[in-house]
Coordinates of C-alpha atoms and ligand atoms in Angstrom, one line a residue:
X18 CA 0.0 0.0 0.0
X19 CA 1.3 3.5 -0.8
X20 CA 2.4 5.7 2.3
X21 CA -0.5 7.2 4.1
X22 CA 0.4 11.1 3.0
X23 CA -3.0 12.1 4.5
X24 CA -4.1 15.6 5.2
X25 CA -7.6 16.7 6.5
X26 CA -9.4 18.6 4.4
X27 CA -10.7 21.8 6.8
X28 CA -13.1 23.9 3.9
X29 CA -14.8 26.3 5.8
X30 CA -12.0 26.2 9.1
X31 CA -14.6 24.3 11.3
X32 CA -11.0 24.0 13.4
X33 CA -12.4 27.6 14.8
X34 CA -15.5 25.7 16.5
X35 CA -13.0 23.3 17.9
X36 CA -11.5 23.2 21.5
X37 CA -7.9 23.0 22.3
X38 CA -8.7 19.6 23.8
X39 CA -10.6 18.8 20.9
X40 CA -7.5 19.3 18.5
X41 CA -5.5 17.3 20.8
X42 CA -7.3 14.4 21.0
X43 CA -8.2 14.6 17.3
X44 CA -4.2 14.7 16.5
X45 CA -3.3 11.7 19.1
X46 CA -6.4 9.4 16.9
X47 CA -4.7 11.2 13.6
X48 CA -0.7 10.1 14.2
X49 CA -1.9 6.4 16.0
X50 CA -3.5 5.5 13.0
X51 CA -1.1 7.1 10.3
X52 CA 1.6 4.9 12.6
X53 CA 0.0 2.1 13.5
X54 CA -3.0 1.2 11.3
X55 CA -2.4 2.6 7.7
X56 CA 0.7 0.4 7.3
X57 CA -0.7 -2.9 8.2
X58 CA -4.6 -2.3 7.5
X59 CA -4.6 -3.6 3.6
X60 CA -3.0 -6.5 4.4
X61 CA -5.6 -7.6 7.2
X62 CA -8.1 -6.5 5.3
X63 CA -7.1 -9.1 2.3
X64 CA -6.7 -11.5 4.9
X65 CA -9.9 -11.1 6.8
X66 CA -8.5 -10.7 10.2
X67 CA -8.5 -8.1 12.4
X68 CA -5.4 -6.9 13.9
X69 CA -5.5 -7.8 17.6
X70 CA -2.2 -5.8 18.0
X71 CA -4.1 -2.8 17.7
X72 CA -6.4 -3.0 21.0
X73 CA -4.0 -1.5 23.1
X74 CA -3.7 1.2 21.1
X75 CA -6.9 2.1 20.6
X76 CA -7.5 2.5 24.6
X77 CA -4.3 4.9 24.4
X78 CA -5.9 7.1 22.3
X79 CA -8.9 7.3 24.6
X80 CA -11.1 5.0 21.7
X81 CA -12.5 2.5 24.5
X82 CA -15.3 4.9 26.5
X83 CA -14.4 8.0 25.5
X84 CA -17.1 9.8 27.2
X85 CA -17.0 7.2 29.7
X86 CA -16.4 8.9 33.5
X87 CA -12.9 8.1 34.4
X88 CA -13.6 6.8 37.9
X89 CA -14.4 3.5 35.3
X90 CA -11.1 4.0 33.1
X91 CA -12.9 6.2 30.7
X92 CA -11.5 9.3 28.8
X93 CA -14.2 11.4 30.5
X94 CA -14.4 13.7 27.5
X95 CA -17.2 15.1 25.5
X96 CA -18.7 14.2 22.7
X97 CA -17.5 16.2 20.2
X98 CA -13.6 14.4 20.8
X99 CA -15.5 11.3 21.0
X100 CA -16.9 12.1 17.5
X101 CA -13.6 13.3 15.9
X102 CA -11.8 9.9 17.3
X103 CA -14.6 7.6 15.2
X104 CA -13.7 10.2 12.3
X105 CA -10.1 9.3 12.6
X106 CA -10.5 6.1 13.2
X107 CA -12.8 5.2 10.5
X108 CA -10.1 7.0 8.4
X109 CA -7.8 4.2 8.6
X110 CA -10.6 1.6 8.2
X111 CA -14.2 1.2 8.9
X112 CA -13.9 -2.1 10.6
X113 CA -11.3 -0.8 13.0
X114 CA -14.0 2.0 13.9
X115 CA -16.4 -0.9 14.4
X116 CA -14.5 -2.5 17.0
X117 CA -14.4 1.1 19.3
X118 CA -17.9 2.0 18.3
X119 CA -18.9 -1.4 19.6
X120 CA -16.8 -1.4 22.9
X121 CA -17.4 2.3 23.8
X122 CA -21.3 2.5 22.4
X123 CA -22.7 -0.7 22.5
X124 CA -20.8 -2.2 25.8
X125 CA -19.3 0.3 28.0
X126 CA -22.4 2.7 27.3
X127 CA -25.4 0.1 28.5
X128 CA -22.8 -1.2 31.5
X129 CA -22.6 2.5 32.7
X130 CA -26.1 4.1 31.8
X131 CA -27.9 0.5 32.5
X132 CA -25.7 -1.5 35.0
X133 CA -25.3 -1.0 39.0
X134 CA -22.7 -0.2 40.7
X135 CA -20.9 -3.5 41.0
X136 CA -21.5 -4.1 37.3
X137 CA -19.5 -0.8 36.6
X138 CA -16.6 -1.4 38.6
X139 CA -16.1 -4.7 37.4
X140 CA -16.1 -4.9 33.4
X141 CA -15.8 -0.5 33.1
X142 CA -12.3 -0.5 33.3
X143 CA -11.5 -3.7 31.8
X144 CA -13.1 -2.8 28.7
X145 CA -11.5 0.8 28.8
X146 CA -8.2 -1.0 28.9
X147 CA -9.0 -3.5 26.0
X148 CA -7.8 -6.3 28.5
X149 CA -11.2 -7.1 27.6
X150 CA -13.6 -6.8 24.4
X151 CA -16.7 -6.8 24.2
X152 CA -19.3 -7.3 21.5
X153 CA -23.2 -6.8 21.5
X154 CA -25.6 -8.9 20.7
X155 CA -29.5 -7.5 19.2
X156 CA -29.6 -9.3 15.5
X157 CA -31.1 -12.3 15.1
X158 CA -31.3 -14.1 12.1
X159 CA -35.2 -13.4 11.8
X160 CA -35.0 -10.2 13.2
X161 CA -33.0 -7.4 11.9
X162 CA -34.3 -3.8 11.4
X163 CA -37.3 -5.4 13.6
X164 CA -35.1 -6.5 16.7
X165 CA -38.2 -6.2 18.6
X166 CA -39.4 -9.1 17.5
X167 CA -37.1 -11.1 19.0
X168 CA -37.1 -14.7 20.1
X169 CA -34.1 -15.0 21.9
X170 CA -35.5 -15.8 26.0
X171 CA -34.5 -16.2 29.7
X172 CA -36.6 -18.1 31.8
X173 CA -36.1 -17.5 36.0
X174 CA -34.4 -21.1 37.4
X175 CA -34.4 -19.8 40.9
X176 CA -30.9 -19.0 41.5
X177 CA -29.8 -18.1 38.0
X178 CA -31.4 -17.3 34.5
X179 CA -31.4 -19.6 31.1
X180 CA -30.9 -18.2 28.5
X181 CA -31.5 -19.8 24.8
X182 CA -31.5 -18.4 21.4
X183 CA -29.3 -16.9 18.9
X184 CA -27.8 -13.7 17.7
X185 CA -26.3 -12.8 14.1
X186 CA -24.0 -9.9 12.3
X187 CA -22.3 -9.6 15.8
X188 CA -19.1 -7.8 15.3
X189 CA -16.3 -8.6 17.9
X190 CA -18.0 -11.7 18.7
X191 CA -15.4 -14.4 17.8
X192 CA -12.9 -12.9 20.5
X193 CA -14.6 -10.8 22.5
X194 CA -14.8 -12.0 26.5
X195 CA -18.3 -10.2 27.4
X196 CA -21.6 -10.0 25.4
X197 CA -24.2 -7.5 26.4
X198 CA -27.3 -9.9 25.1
X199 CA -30.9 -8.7 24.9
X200 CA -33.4 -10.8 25.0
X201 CA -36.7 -11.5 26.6
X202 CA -37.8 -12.8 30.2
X203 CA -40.9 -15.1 30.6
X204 CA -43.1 -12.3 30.1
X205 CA -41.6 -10.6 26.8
X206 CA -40.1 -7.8 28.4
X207 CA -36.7 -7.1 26.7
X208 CA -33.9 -7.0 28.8
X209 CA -29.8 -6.5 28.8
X210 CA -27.7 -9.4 30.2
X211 CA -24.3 -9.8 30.2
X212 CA -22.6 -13.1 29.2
X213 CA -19.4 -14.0 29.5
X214 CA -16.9 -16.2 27.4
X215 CA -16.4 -19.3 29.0
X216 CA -19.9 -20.3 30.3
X217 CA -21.1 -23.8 29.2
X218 CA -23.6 -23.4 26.1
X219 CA -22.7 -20.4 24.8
X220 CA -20.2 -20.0 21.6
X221 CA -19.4 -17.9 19.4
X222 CA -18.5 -19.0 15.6
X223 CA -17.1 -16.6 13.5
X224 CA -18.8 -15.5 9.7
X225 CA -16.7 -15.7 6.9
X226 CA -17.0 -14.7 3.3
X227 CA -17.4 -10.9 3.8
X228 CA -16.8 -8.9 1.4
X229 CA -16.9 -5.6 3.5
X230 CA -15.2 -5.1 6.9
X231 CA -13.0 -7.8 6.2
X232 CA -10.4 -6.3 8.8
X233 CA -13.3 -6.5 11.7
X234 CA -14.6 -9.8 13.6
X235 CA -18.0 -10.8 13.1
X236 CA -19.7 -13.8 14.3
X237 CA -22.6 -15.4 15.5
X238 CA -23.7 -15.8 19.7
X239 CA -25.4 -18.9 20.0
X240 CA -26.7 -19.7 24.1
X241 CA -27.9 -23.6 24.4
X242 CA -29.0 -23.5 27.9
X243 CA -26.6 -21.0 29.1
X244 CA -26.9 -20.8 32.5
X245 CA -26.0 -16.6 33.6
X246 CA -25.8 -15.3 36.7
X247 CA -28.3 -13.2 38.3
X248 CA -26.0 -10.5 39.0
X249 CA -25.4 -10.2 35.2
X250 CA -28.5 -8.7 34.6
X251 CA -28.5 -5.0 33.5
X252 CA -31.0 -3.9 35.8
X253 CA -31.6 0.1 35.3
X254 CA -33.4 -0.1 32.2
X255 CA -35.6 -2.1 30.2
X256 CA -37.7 -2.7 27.1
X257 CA -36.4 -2.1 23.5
X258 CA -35.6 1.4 24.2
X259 CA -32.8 0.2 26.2
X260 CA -30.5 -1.3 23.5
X261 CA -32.0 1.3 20.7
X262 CA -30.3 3.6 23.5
X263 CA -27.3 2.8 22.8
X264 CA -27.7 2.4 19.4
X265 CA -28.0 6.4 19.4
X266 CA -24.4 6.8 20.8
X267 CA -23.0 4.4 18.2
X268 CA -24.9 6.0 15.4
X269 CA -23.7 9.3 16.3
X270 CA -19.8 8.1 16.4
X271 CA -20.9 6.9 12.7
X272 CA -22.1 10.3 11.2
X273 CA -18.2 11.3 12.1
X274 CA -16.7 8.5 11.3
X275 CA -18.2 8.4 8.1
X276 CA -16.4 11.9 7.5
X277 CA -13.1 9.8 7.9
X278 CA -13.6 7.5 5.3
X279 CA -14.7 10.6 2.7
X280 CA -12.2 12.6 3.7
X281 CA -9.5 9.8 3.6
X282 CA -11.0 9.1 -0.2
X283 CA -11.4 12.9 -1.2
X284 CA -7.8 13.4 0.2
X285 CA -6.4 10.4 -2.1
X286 CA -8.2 11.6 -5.1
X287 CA -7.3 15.1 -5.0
X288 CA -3.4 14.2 -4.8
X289 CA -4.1 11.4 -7.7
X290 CA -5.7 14.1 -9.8
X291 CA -2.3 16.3 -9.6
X292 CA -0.3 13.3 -10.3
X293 CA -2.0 11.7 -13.1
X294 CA -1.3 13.0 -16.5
X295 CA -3.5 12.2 -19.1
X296 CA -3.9 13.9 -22.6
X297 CA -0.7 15.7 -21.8
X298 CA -2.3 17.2 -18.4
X299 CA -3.1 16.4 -15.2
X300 CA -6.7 14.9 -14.8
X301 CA -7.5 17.5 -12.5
X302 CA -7.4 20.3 -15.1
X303 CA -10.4 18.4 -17.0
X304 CA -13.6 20.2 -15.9
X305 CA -15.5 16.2 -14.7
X306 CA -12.7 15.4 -12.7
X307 CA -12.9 18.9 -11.1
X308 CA -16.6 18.4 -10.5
X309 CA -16.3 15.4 -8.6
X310 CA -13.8 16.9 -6.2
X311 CA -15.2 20.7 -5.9
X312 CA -18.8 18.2 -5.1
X313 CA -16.6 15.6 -2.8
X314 CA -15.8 19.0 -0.9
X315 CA -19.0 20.3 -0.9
X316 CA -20.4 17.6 1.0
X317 CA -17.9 16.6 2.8
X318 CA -18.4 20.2 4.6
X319 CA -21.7 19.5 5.0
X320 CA -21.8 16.6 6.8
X321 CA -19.2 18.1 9.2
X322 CA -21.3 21.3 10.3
X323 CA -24.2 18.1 10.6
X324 CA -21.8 16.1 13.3
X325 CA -20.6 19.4 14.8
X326 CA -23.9 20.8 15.1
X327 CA -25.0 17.2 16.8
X328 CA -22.3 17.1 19.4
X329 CA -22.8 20.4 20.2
X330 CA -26.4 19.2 20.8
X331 CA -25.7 15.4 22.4
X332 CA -23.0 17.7 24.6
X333 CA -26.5 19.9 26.1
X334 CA -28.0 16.5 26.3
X335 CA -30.8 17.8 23.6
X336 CA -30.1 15.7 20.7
X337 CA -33.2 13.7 19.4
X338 CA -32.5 10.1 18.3
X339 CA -34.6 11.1 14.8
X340 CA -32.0 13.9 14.7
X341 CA -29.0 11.6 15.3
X342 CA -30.8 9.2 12.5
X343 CA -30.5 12.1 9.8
X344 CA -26.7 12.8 10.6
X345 CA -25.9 8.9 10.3
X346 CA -27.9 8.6 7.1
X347 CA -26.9 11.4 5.6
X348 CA -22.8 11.3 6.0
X349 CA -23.1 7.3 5.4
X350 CA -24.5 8.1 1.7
X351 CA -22.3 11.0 1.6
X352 CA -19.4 8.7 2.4
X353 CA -20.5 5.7 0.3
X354 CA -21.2 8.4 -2.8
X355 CA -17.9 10.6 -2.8
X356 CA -15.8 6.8 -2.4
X357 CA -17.4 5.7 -5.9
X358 CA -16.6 8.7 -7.1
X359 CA -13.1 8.7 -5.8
X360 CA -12.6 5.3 -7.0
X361 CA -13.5 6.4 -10.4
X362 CA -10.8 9.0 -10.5
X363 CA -8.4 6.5 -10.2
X364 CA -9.2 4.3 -12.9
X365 CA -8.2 1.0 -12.7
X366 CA -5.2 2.0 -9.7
X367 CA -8.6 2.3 -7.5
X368 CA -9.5 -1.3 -7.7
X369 CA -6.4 -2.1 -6.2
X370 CA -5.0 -2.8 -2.9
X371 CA -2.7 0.3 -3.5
X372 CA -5.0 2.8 -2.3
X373 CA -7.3 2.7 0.1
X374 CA -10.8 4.0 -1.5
X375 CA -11.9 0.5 -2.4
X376 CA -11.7 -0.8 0.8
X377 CA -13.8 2.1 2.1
X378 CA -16.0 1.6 -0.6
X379 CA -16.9 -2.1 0.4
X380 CA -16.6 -1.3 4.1
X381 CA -19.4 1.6 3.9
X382 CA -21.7 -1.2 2.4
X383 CA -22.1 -2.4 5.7
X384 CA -22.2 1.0 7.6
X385 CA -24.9 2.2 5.6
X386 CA -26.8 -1.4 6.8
X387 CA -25.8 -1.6 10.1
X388 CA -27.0 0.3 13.1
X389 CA -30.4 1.0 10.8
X390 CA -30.5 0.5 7.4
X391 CA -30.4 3.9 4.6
X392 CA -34.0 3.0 4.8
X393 CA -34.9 2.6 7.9
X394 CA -33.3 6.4 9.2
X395 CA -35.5 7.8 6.0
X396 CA -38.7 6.3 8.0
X397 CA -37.8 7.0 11.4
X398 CA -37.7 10.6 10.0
X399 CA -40.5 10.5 8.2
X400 CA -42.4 9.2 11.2
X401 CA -40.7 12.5 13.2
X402 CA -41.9 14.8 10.7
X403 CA -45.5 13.8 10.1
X404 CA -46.5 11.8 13.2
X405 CA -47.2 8.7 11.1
X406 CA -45.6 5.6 11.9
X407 CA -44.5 3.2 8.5
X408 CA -43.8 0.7 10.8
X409 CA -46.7 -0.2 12.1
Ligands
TGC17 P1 -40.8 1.6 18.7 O1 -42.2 1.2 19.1 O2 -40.7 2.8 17.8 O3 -39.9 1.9 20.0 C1 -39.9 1.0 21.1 C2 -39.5 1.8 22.3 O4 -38.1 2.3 22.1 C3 -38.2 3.7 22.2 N1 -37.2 4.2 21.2 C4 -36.0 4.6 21.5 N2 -35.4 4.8 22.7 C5 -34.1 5.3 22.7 N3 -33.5 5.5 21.5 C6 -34.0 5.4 20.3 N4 -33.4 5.6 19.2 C7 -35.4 4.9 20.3 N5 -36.2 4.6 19.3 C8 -37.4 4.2 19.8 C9 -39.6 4.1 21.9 O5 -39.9 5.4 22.5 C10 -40.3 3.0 22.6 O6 -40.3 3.2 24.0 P2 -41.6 2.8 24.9 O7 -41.2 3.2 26.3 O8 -42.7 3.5 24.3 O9 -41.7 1.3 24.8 O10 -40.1 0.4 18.1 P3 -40.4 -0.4 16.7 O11 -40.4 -1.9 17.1 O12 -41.5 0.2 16.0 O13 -39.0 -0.2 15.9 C11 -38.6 1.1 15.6 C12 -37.3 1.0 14.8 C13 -37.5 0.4 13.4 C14 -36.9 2.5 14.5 C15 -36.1 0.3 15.5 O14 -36.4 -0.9 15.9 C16 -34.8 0.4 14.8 O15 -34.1 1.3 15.0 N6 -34.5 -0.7 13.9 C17 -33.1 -0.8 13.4 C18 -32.4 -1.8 14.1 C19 -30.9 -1.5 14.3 O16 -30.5 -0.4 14.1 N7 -30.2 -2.5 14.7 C20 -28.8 -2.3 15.0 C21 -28.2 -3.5 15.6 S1 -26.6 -3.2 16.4 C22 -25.6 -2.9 15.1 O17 -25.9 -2.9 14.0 C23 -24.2 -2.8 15.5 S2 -23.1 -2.6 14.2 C24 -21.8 -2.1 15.2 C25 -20.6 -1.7 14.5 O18 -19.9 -2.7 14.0 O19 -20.3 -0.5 14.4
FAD18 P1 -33.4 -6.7 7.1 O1 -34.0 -6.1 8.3 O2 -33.9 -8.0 6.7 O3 -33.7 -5.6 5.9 C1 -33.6 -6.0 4.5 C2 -34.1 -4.8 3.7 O4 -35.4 -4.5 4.0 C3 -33.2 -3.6 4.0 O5 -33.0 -2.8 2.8 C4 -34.2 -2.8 4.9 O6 -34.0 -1.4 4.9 C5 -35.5 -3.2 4.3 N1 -36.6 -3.0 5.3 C6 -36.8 -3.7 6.5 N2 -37.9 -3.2 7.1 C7 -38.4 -2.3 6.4 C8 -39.6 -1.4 6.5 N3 -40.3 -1.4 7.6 N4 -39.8 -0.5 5.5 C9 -39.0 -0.5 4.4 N5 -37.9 -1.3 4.2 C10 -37.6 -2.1 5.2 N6 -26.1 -6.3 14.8 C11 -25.9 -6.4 16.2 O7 -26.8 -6.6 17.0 N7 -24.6 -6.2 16.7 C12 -23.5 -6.0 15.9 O8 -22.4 -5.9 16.4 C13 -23.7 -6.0 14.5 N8 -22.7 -5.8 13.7 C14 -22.8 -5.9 12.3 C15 -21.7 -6.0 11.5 C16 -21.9 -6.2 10.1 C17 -20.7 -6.3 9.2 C18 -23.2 -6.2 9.6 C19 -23.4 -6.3 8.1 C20 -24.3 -6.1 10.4 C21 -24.1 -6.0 11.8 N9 -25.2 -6.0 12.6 C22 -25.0 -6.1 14.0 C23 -26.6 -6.3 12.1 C24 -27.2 -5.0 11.5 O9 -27.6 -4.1 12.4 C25 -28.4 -5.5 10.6 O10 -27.8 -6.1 9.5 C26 -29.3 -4.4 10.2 O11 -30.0 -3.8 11.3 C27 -30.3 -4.8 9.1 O12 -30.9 -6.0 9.5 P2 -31.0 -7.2 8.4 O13 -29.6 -7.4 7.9 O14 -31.7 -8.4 9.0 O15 -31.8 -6.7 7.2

């Protein structure tokens, strides 16, 4: 892969809404992954693996919990810096982005918002420290964008719960020690447990064949008569507004770290375009190739005043989760758009391995699925602006 000559498009100096803190913590994310992703993500990628070398990392840079309190090992920092980690994380790779989204958003968060005291103290710092991973399981096989349809149960044996079902899609799964599982008691009431690697029944085989986030984990959580303890059970919150919840942090790390992964593409395609001579010129003095970029720019600074305005909002704690829904739909399609455009700009160099806009391109097939589908943020907005539900 070519060296990783990145620099951050800033358009309309957004840097000026930005804290000192903010810049800091944007340039530790920045140099980690120029130094320690960018050189090693192709290959993983092509390989399907992701690179367990990198968890410690990724705590360093404050990835694991970054708004997290740091009595639990968190960063204790606000959501804007939490956003412009995912953005340079997913810069490097989507997948890698994943794996913090997952740990901070879908494991830390319910632990810490959801969990009791003992529950905190125990996995919080842990999973700050990547000594542990965790995953999080809401997918089934029959129940995607509907996850409240679930089938996966507990039933009360007395001195423990048993738990039975299955979840799919689940990234981290295949190593992660700790699952926050939802799924429902004897009475259908949804609930958060937490599982742990190691008790009899449950496993966790990994999905192969994937032709997008091939650098992150995914696998399946199956639970035949897994026996979990009591105290494992999340008991702050329940009902399907618990894990959908935490699917609003996550989705908010996405709408910025979908900027990454334009900006990483808009960056390479601008440098190709002064490179590449064509006709006698470089491709960047035709007036189509010019479009693309002057549009690739255009909405890349859109979707940045979106996230920026969102933070801003998530950091007065008035953020609506349709609102959060727009920003991930929106800088998810911007992100998938400007990387097919991108990849065109580099002819047949963008297919390759060389560069890193194809691997963007596939990855953002599964960030404009996952955490809500393109579709389903269009109808939870549609629901929030005319009061009429499509999903009923
Ligand atoms: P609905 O009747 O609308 O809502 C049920 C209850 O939940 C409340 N609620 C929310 N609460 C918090 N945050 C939100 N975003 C919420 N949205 C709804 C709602 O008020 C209600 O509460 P209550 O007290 O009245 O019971 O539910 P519905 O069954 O009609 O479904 C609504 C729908 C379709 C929007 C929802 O189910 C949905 O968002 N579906 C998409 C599923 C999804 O996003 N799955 C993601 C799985 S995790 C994942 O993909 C991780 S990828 C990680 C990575 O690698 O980065
Ligand atoms: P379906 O729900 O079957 O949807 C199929 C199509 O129908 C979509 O186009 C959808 O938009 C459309 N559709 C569905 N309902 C409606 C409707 N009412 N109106 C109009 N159109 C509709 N899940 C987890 O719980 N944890 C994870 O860690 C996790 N990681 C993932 C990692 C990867 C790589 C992927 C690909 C997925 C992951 N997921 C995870 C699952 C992900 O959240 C689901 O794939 C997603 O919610 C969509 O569900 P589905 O795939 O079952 O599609």
């Amino acid at each position: 892969m070519k060296p990783d000559l990145f620099e951050a498009p800033d358009y309309y100096n957004l840097d000026e809404l930005l804290s000192d803190e903010h810049k800091l913590v944007r340039q530790a994310a920045r140099d980690w992954v120029k130094r320690d992703v960018s050189p090693i993500i192709e290959e993983y990628a092509q390989k399907a693996e992701f690179p367990e070398q990198i968890i410690s990392g990724l705590a360093e840079i404050g990835a694991f919990g970054p708004y997290i309190p740091e009595e639990y090992g968190g960063a204790g920092l606000d959501q804007i810096s939490y956003g412009l980690i995912m953005q340079e994380i997913e810069r490097g790779d989507s997948g890698v982005r994943s794996t913090a989204s997952v740990q901070s958003s879908l494991v830390m968060y319910p632990i810490w918002k959801y969990g009791n005291e003992e529950q905190r103290k125990k996995y919080l710092p842990k999973l700050a420290s990547g000594e542990w991973m965790g995953c999080f399981g809401l997918t089934e096989p029959d129940h995607g964008s509907n996850p409240g349809g679930m089938t996966t149960n507990f039933k009360d044996k007395g001195d423990h719960y048993l738990l039975n079902g299955a979840k799919m899609w689940i990234s981290n799964a295949p190593f992660a020690q700790v699952a926050v599982v939802w799924a429902k008691n004897e009475e259908g009431r949804i609930h958060g447990l937490i599982v742990e690697r190691g008790m009899e029944g449950f496993s966790t085989p990994e999905t192969h064949n994937k032709w997008s986030l091939r650098a992150s984990a995914t696998g399946e959580l199956i639970f035949d008569n897994v026996k979990v303890p009591k105290e494992n059970l999340l008991p702050n919150k329940s009902g399907l507004g618990a894990p959908l919840g935490c699917l609003d942090s996550a989705r908010y790390g996405i709408a910025w770290g979908a900027i990454g992964a334009a900006m990483d593409c808009y960056d390479t395609a601008l440098r190709y375009s002064k490179e590449r001579i064509q006709f006698g010129k470089p491709i960047g003095q035709f007036q189509l190739q010019q479009k693309k970029l002057a549009e690739m720019i255009t909405e890349i600074t859109k979707a940045q005043l979106l996230a920026w305005r969102l933070g801003v909002m998530r950091n007065a704690g008035t953020a609506t989760s349709a609102q959060i829904s727009m920003a991930k739909r929106n800088n998810v399609d911007m992100a998938i758009n400007i990387a097919r455009e991108a990849r065109q700009m580099l002819g047949g160099m963008g297919i390759t391995g060389e560069y890193s806009i194809m691997r963007h391109s596939m990855n953002l097939e599964s960030v404009i699925t996952y955490e809500g589908t393109h579709d389903i943020h269009l109808l939870i907005t549609g629901l929030d602006i005319t009061g009429l539900n499509a999903f009923q």
